[in-house]
Short mmCIF file of N, CA and C in Angstrom, two decimals:
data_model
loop_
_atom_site.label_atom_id
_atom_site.label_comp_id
_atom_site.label_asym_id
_atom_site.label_seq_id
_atom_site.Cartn_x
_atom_site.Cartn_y
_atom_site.Cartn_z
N UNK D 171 64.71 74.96 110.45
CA UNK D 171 65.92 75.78 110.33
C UNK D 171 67.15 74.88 110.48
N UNK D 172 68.13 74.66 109.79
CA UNK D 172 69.51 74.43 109.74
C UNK D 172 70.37 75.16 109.83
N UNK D 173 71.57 75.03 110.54
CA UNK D 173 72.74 75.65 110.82
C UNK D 173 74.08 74.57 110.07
N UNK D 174 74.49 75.59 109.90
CA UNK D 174 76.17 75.41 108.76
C UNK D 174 77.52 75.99 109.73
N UNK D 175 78.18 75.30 110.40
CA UNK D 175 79.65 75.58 110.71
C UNK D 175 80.43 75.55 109.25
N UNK D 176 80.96 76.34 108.77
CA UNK D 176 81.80 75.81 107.83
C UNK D 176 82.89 76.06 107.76
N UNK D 177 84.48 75.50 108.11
CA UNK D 177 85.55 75.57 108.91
C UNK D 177 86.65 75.10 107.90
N UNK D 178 87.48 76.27 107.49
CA UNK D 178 88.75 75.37 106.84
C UNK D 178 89.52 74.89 108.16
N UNK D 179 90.26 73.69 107.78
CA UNK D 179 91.31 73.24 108.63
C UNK D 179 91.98 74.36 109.30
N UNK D 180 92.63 74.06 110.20
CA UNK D 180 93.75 75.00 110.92
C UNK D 180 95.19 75.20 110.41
N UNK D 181 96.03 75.87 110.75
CA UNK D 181 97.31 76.40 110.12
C UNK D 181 97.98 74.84 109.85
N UNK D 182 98.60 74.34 108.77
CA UNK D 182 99.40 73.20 108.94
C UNK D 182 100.47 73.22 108.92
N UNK D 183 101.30 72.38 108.99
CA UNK D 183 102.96 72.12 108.67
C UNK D 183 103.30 71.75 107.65
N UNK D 184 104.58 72.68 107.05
CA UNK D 184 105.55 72.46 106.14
C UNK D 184 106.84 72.45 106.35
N UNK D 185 106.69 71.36 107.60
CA UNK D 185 108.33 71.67 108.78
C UNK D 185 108.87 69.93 107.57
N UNK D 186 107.98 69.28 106.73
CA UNK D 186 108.73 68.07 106.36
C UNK D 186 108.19 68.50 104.94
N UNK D 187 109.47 69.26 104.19
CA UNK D 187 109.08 69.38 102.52
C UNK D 187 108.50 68.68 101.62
N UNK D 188 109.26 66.91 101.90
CA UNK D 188 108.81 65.60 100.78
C UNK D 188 107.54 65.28 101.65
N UNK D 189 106.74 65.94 102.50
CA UNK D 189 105.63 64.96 103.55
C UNK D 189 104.49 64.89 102.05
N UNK D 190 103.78 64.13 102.09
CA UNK D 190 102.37 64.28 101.33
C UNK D 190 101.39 65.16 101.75
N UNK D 191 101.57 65.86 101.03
CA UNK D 191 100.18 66.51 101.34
C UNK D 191 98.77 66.03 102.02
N UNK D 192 98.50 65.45 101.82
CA UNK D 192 97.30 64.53 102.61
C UNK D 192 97.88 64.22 103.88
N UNK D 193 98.92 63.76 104.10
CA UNK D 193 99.29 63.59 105.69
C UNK D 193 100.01 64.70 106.40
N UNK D 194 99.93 66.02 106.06
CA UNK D 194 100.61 66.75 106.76
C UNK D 194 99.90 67.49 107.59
N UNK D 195 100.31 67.58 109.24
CA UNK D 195 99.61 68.06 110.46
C UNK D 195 99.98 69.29 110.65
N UNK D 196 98.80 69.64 111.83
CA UNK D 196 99.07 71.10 111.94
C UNK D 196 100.26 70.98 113.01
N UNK D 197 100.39 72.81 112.68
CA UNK D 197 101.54 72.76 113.22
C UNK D 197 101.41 74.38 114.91
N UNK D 198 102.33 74.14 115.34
CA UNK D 198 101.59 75.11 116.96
C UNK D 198 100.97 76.01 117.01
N UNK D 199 100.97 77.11 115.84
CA UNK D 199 99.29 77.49 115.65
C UNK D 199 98.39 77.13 115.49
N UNK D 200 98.43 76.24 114.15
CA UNK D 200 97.42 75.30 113.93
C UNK D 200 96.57 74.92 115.07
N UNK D 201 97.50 74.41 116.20
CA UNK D 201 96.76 73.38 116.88
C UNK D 201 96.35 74.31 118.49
N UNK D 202 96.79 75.50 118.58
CA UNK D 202 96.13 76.71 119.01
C UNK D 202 95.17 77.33 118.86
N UNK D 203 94.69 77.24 117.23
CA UNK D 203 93.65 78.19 116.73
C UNK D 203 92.88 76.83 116.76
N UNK D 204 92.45 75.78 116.43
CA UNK D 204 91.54 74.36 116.66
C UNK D 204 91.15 74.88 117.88
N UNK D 205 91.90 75.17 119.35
CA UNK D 205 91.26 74.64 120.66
C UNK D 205 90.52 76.37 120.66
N UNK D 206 90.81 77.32 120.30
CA UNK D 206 90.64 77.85 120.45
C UNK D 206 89.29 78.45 119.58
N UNK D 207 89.25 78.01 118.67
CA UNK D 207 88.27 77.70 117.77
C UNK D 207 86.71 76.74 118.10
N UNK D 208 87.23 75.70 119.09
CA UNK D 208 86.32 74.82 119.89
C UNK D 208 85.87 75.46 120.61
N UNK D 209 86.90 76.16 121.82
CA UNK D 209 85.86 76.87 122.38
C UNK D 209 84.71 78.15 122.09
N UNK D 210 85.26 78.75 121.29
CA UNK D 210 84.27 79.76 120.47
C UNK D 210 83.08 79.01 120.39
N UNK D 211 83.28 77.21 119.60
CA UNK D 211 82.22 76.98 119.28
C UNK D 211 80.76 76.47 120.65
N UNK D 212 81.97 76.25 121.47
CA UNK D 212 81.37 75.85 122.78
C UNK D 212 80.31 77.50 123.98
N UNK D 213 81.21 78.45 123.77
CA UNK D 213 80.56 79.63 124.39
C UNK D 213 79.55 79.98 123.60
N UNK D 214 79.66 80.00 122.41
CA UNK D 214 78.83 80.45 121.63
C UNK D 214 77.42 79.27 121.06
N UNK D 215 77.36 77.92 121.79
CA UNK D 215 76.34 77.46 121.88
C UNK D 215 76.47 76.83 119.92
N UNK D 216 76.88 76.34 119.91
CA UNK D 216 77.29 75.85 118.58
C UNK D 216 77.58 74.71 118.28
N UNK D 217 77.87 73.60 118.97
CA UNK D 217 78.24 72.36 119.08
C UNK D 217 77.39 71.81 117.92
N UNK D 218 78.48 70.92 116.64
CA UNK D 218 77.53 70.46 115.65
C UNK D 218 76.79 68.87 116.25
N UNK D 219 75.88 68.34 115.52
CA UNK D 219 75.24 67.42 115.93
C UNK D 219 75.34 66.54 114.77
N UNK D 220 76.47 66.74 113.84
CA UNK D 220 77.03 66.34 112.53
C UNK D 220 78.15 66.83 112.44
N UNK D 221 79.59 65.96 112.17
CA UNK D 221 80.43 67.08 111.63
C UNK D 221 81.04 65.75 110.24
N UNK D 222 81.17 66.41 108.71
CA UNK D 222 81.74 66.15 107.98
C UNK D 222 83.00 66.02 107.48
N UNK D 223 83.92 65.80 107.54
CA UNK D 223 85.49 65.97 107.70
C UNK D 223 86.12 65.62 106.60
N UNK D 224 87.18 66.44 105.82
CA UNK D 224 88.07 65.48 104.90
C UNK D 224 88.76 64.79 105.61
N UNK D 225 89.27 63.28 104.84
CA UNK D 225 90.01 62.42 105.70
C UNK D 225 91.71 62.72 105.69
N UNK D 226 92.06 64.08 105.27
CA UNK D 226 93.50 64.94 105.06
C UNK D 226 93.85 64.82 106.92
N UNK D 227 95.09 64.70 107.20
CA UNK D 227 95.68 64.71 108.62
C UNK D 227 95.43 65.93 108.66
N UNK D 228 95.75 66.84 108.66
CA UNK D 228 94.91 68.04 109.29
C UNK D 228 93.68 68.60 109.21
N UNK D 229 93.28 68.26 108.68
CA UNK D 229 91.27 68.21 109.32
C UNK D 229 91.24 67.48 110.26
N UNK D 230 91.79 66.35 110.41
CA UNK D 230 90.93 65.38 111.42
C UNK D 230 91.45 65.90 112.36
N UNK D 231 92.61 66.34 112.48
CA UNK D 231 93.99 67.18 113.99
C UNK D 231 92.85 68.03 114.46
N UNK D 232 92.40 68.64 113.17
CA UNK D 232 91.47 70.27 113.57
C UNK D 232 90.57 69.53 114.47
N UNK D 233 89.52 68.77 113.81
CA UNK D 233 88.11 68.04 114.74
C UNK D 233 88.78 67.65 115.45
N UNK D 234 89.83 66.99 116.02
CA UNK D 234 90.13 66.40 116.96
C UNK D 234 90.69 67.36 118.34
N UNK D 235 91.37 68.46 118.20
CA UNK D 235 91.74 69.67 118.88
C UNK D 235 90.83 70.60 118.95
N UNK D 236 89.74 70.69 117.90
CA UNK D 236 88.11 71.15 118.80
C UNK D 236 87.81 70.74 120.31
N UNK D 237 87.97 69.79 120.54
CA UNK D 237 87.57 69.24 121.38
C UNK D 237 85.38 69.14 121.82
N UNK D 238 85.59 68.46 121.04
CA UNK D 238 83.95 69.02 121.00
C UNK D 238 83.21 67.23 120.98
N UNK D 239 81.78 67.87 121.75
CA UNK D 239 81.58 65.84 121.69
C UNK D 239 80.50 65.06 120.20
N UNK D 240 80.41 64.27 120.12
CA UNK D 240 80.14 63.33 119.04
C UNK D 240 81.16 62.80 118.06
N UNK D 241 80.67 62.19 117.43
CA UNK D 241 80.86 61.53 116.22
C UNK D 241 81.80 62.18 114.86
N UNK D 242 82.33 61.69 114.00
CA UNK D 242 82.92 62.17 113.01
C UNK D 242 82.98 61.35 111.83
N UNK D 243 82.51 62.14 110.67
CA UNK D 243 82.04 61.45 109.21
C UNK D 243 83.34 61.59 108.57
N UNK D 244 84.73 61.05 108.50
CA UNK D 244 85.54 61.29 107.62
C UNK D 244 85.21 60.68 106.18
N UNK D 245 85.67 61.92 105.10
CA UNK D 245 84.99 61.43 103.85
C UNK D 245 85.95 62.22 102.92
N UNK D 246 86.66 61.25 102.15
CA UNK D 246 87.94 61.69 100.89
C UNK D 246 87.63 62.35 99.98
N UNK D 247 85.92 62.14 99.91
CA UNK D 247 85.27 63.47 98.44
C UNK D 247 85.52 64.85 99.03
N UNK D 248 85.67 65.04 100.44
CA UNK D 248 85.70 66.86 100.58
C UNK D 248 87.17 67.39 100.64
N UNK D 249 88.86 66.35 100.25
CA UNK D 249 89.67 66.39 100.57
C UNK D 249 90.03 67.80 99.19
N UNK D 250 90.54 68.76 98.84
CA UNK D 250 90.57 69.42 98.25
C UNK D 250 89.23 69.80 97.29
N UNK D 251 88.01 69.20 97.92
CA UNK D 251 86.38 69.33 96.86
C UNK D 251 86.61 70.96 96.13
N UNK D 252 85.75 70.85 95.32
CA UNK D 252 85.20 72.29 94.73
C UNK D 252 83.90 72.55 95.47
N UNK D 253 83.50 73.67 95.20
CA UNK D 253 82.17 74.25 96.12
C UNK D 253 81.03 73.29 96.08
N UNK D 254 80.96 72.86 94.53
CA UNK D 254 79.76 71.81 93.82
C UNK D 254 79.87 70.50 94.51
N UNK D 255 80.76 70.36 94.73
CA UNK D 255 80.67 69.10 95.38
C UNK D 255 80.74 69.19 96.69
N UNK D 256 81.35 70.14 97.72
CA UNK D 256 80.76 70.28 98.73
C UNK D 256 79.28 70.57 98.76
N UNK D 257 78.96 71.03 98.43
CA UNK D 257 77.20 71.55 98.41
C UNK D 257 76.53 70.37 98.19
N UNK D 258 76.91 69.33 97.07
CA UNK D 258 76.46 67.60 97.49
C UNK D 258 76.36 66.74 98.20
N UNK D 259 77.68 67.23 99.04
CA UNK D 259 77.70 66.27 100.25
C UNK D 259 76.57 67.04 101.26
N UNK D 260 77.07 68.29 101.58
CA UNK D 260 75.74 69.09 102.42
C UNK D 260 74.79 68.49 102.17
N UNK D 261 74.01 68.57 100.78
CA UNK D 261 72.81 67.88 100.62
C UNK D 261 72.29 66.99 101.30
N UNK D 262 73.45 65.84 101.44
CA UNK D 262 72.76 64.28 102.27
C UNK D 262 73.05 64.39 103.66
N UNK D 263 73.23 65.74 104.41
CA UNK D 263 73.66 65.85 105.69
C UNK D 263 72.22 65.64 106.40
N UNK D 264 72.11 64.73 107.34
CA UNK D 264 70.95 64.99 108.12
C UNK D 264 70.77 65.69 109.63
N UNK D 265 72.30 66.35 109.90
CA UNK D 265 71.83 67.03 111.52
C UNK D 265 71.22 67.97 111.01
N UNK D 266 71.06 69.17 112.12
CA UNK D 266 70.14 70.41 111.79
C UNK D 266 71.61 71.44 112.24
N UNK D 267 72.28 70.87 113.39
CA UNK D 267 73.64 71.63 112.97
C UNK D 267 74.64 70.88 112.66
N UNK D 268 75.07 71.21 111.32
CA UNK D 268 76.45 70.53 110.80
C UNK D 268 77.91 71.68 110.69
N UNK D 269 78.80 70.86 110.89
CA UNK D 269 80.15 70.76 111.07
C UNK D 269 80.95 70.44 109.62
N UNK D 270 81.36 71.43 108.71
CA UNK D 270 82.09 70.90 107.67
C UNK D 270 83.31 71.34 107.97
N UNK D 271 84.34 70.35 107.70
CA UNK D 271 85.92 70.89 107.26
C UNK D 271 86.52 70.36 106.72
N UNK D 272 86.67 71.18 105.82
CA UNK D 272 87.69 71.14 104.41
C UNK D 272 89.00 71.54 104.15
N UNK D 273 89.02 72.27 102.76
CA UNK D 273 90.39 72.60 102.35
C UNK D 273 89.96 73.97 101.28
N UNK D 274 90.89 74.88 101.19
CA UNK D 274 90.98 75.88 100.13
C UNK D 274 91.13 75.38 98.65
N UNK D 275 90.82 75.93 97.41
CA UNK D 275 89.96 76.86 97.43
C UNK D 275 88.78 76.95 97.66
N UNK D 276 88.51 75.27 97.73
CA UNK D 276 86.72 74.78 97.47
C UNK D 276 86.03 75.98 98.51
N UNK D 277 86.93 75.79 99.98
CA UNK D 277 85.37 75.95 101.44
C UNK D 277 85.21 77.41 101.15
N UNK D 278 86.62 78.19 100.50
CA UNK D 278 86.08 79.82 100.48
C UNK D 278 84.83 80.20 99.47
N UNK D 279 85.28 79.42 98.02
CA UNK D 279 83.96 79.82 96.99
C UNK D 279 82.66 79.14 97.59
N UNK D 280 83.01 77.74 98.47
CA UNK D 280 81.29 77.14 99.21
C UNK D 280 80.98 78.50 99.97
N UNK D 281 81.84 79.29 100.94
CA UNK D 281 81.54 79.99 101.76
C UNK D 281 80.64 81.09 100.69
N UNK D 282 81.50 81.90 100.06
CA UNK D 282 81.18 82.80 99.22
C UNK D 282 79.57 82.63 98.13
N UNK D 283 79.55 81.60 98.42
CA UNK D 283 78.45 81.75 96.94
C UNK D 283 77.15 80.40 97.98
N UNK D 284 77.33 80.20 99.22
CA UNK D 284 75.76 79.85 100.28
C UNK D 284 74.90 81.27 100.67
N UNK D 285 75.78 82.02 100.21
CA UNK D 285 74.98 83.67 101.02
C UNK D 285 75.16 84.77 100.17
N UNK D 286 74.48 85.45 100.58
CA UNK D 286 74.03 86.82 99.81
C UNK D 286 74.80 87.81 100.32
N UNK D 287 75.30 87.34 101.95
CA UNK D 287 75.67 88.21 102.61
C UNK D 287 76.52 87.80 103.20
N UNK D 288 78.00 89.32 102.71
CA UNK D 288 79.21 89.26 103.23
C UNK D 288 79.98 89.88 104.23
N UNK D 289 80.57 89.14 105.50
CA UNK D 289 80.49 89.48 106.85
C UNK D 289 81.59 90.72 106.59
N UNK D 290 81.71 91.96 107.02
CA UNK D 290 82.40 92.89 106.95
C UNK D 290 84.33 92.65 107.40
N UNK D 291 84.34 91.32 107.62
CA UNK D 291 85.32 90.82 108.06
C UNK D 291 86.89 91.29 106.77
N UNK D 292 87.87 91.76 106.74
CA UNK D 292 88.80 91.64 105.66
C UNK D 292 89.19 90.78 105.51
N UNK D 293 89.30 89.33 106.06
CA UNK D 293 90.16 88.13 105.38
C UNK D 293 89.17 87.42 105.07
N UNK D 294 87.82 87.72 105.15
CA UNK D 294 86.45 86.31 104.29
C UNK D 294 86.76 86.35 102.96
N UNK D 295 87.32 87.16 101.98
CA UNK D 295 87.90 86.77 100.86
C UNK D 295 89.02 85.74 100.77
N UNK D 296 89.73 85.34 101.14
CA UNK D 296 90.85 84.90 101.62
C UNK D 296 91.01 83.53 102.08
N UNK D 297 89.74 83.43 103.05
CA UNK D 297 89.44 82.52 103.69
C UNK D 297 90.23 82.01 104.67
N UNK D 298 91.41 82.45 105.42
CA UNK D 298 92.51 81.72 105.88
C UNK D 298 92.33 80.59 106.68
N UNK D 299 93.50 79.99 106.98
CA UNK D 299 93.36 78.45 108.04
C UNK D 299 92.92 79.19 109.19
N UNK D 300 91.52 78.05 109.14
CA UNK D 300 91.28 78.02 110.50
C UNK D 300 90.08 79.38 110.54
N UNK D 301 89.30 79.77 109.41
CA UNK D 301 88.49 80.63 108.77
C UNK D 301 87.06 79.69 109.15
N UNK D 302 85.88 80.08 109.77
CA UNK D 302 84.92 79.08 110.25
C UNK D 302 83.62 80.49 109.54
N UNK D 303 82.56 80.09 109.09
CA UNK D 303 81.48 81.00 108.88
C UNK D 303 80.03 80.51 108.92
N UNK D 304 79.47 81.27 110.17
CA UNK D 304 78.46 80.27 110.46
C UNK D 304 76.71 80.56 109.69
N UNK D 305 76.41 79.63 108.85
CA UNK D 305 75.23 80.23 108.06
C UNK D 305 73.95 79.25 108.83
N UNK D 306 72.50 79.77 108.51
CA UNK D 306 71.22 79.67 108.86
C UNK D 306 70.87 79.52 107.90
N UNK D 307 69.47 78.30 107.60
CA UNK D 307 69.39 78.17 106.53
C UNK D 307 67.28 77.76 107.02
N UNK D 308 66.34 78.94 106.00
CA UNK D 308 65.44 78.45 106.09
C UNK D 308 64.56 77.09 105.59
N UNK D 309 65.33 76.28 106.50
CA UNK D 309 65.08 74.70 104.96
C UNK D 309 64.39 73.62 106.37
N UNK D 310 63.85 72.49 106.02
CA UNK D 310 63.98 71.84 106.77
C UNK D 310 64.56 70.20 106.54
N UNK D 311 65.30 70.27 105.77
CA UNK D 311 66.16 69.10 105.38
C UNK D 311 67.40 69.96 104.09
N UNK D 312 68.35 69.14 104.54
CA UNK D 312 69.36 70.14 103.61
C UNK D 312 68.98 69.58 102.24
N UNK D 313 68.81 68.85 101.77
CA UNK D 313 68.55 68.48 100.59
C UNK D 313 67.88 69.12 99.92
N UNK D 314 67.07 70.55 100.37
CA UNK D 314 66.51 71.20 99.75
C UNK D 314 67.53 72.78 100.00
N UNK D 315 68.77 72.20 100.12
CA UNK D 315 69.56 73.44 100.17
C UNK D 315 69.98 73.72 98.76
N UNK D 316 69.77 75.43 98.59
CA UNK D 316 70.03 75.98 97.43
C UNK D 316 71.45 77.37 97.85
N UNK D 317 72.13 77.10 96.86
CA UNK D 317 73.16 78.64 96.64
C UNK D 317 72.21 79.94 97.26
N UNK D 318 72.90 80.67 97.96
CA UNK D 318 72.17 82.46 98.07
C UNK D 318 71.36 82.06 98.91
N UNK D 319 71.09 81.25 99.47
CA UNK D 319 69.84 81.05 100.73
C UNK D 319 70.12 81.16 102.40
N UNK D 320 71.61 80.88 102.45
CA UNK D 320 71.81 81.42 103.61
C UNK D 320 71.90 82.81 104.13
N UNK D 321 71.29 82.62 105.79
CA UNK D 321 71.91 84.02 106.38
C UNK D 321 72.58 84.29 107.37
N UNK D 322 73.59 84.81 107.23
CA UNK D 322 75.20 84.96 107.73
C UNK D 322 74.68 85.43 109.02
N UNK D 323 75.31 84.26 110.33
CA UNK D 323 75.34 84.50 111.58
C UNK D 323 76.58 85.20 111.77
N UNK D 324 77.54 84.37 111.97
CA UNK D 324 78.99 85.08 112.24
C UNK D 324 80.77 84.26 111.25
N UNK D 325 81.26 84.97 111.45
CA UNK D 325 82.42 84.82 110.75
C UNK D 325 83.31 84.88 111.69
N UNK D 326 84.67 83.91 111.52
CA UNK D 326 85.41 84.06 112.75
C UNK D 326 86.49 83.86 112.34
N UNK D 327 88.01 83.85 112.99
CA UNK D 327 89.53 83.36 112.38
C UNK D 327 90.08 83.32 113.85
N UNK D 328 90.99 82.41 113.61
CA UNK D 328 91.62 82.38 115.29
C UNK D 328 91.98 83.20 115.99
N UNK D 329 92.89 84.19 114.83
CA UNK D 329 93.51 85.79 115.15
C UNK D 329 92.39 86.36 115.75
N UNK D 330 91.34 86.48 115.45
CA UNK D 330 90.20 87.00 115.77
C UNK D 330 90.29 86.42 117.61
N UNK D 331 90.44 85.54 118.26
CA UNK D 331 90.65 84.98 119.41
C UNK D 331 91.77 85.03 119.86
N UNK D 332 92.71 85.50 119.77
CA UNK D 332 93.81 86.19 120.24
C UNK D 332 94.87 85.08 119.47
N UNK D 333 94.95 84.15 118.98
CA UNK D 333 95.86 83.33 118.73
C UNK D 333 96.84 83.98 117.03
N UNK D 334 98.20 84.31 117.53
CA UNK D 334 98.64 84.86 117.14
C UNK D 334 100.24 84.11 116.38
N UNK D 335 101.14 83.96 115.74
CA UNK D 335 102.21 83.78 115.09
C UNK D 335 102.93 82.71 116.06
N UNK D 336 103.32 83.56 117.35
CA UNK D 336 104.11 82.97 118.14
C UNK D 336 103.55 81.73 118.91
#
Protein backbone atom coordinates (compact mmCIF):
# COMPACT_ATOMS: atom_id res chain seq x y z
CA UNK A 1 0.00 0.00 0.00
CA UNK A 2 1.18 3.60 -0.83
CA UNK A 3 0.09 6.83 0.41
CA UNK A 4 -0.05 10.24 -1.70
CA UNK A 5 0.03 13.74 0.22
CA UNK A 6 -0.68 15.85 -2.61
CA UNK A 7 -0.34 19.62 -1.62
CA UNK A 8 -0.52 22.80 -3.72
CA UNK A 9 1.81 25.41 -2.31
CA UNK A 10 0.40 27.84 0.20
CA UNK A 11 -1.16 31.37 -0.40
CA UNK A 12 1.78 33.50 -2.09
CA UNK A 13 2.74 37.07 -2.56
CA UNK A 14 1.96 39.63 -5.03
CA UNK A 15 3.11 42.45 -2.57
CA UNK A 16 6.27 42.87 -5.54
CA UNK A 17 4.37 43.16 -9.12
CA UNK A 18 7.82 42.92 -11.44
CA UNK A 19 8.95 39.79 -8.78
CA UNK A 20 9.32 36.51 -11.05
CA UNK A 21 7.16 34.29 -10.66
CA UNK A 22 9.36 31.45 -9.70
CA UNK A 23 10.75 33.49 -6.82
CA UNK A 24 7.78 34.78 -5.28
CA UNK A 25 7.09 33.81 -1.41
CA UNK A 26 4.33 33.24 0.54
CA UNK A 27 2.85 35.70 2.05
CA UNK A 28 1.13 35.75 6.11
CA UNK A 29 -1.39 33.40 5.21
CA UNK A 30 0.53 31.54 3.19
CA UNK A 31 2.90 30.95 5.80
CA UNK A 32 -0.04 30.30 8.44
CA UNK A 33 -1.82 27.77 6.45
CA UNK A 34 1.99 25.72 5.79
CA UNK A 35 2.34 25.48 9.79
CA UNK A 36 -0.85 24.81 10.09
CA UNK A 37 -1.09 22.41 7.45
CA UNK A 38 2.13 20.53 9.09
CA UNK A 39 0.50 20.06 11.88
CA UNK A 40 -2.63 18.41 10.47
CA UNK A 41 -0.03 16.39 8.88
CA UNK A 42 1.65 15.59 12.16
CA UNK A 43 -1.81 14.75 14.36
CA UNK A 44 -3.03 12.97 11.78
CA UNK A 45 0.00 10.53 11.58
CA UNK A 46 1.05 11.47 8.06
CA UNK A 47 4.56 12.48 7.98
CA UNK A 48 5.91 11.75 4.31
CA UNK A 49 8.99 9.51 4.12
CA UNK A 50 9.48 11.27 0.58
CA UNK A 51 8.56 14.65 -0.23
CA UNK A 52 8.87 15.93 -3.99
CA UNK A 53 8.95 19.68 -4.34
CA UNK A 54 8.94 22.24 -7.20
CA UNK A 55 12.05 24.23 -6.91
CA UNK A 56 9.41 27.67 -7.18
CA UNK A 57 10.17 29.90 -3.72
CA UNK A 58 6.99 29.09 -2.53
CA UNK A 59 6.90 25.45 -2.43
CA UNK A 60 10.03 25.18 -0.81
CA UNK A 61 8.61 28.24 1.99
CA UNK A 62 5.53 25.67 2.09
CA UNK A 63 7.98 22.36 2.92
CA UNK A 64 9.92 24.43 4.84
CA UNK A 65 6.96 26.01 7.23
CA UNK A 66 5.54 22.35 7.42
CA UNK A 67 7.86 21.88 9.67
CA UNK A 68 8.07 18.25 9.30
CA UNK A 69 11.35 15.94 9.49
CA UNK A 70 13.44 14.51 6.49
CA UNK A 71 14.76 15.22 3.42
CA UNK A 72 13.58 17.23 0.33
CA UNK A 73 13.70 16.32 -3.53
CA UNK A 74 13.55 19.80 -5.15
CA UNK A 75 12.82 19.20 -8.85
CA UNK A 76 12.04 22.12 -11.76
CA UNK A 77 9.94 19.39 -13.87
CA UNK A 78 6.93 19.80 -11.22
CA UNK A 79 7.33 23.77 -11.34
CA UNK A 80 3.96 24.60 -13.16
CA UNK A 81 3.89 20.40 -14.51
CA UNK A 82 0.65 19.15 -16.13
CA UNK A 83 -1.01 16.10 -14.42
CA UNK A 84 1.06 13.71 -17.06
CA UNK A 85 3.98 14.68 -15.95
CA UNK A 86 3.34 14.78 -12.46
CA UNK A 87 2.10 11.20 -12.54
CA UNK A 88 5.86 10.51 -14.07
CA UNK A 89 7.59 11.80 -11.57
CA UNK A 90 5.19 9.82 -8.96
CA UNK A 91 6.15 6.89 -10.90
CA UNK A 92 9.96 6.92 -9.85
CA UNK A 93 8.94 7.83 -6.23
CA UNK A 94 10.21 5.17 -3.94
CA UNK A 95 8.73 6.06 -0.27
CA UNK A 96 5.46 4.32 0.56
CA UNK A 97 4.38 7.81 1.88
CA UNK A 98 5.08 10.62 -0.46
CA UNK A 99 4.84 14.31 -0.20
CA UNK A 100 4.13 16.21 -3.55
CA UNK A 101 4.01 20.03 -3.99
CA UNK A 102 3.28 21.77 -6.78
CA UNK A 103 1.47 24.42 -8.61
CA UNK A 104 -2.13 24.94 -10.28
CA UNK A 105 -3.51 23.87 -12.79
CA UNK A 106 -1.40 20.66 -13.05
CA UNK A 107 -1.90 19.34 -8.93
CA UNK A 108 -5.89 19.99 -9.27
CA UNK A 109 -6.40 17.82 -12.69
CA UNK A 110 -3.36 15.22 -10.90
CA UNK A 111 -5.78 15.46 -7.94
CA UNK A 112 -8.94 15.03 -9.99
CA UNK A 113 -8.23 12.29 -12.38
CA UNK A 114 -5.78 9.66 -9.36
CA UNK A 115 -9.41 8.83 -8.02
CA UNK A 116 -12.70 7.82 -8.70
CA UNK A 117 -13.66 9.48 -5.73
CA UNK A 118 -14.65 13.01 -4.99
CA UNK A 119 -14.32 14.33 -1.39
CA UNK A 120 -17.70 16.19 -0.76
CA UNK A 121 -15.52 19.15 -0.03
CA UNK A 122 -16.77 22.59 -2.30
CA UNK A 123 -13.37 23.99 -3.14
CA UNK A 124 -11.69 20.30 -4.48
CA UNK A 125 -12.72 21.70 -7.81
CA UNK A 126 -10.80 24.69 -7.38
CA UNK A 127 -8.09 23.34 -5.70
CA UNK A 128 -7.01 26.45 -3.70
CA UNK A 129 -3.45 27.37 -2.09
CA UNK A 130 -2.61 25.33 0.29
CA UNK A 131 -5.41 22.48 -0.97
CA UNK A 132 -3.58 18.95 0.27
CA UNK A 133 -5.64 15.46 -0.74
CA UNK A 134 -4.62 12.48 0.73
CA UNK A 135 -4.91 9.21 -1.62
CA UNK A 136 -4.17 5.23 -0.88
CA UNK A 137 -3.02 3.40 -3.40
CA UNK A 138 -3.31 -0.57 -3.75
CA UNK A 139 0.23 -0.88 -5.46
CA UNK A 140 3.36 -1.92 -4.12
CA UNK A 141 5.81 0.29 -5.95
CA UNK A 142 4.45 3.44 -7.56
CA UNK A 143 5.62 2.62 -10.79
CA UNK A 144 2.83 0.54 -11.18
CA UNK A 145 0.63 3.56 -10.44
CA UNK A 146 -2.32 3.96 -12.73
CA UNK A 147 -5.12 7.03 -13.12
CA UNK A 148 -8.64 6.01 -11.10
CA UNK A 149 -6.79 3.73 -8.67
CA UNK A 150 -6.73 5.73 -5.79
CA UNK A 151 -8.86 5.82 -2.64
CA UNK A 152 -9.63 9.12 -1.20
CA UNK A 153 -8.57 9.31 2.54
CA UNK A 154 -9.09 12.96 3.24
CA UNK A 155 -9.13 16.37 1.70
CA UNK A 156 -8.11 19.40 3.53
CA UNK A 157 -7.55 23.52 3.01
CA UNK A 158 -6.15 25.66 5.71
CA UNK A 159 -9.57 27.49 6.09
CA UNK A 160 -10.61 24.17 6.93
CA UNK A 161 -8.05 24.70 10.20
CA UNK A 162 -9.17 27.85 11.18
CA UNK A 163 -6.61 29.92 9.22
CA UNK A 164 -8.42 32.66 7.87
CA UNK A 165 -7.74 36.22 5.64
CA UNK A 166 -6.49 38.17 8.50
Amino acid sequence: MKTLLLMRHAKSSWAEPGRDDHSRPLNGRGRRGAEALGRWIRDNDLVPDEVLCSDAARTRETWRRLDLPGEVTLDRALYHAEGAALMARLQQATGDRVLMIAHNPGIAEFASRLTPDRPEHPRFAQYPTGATTVLHFPIAEWAALEWNTGRLASFVIPADLGVTRT
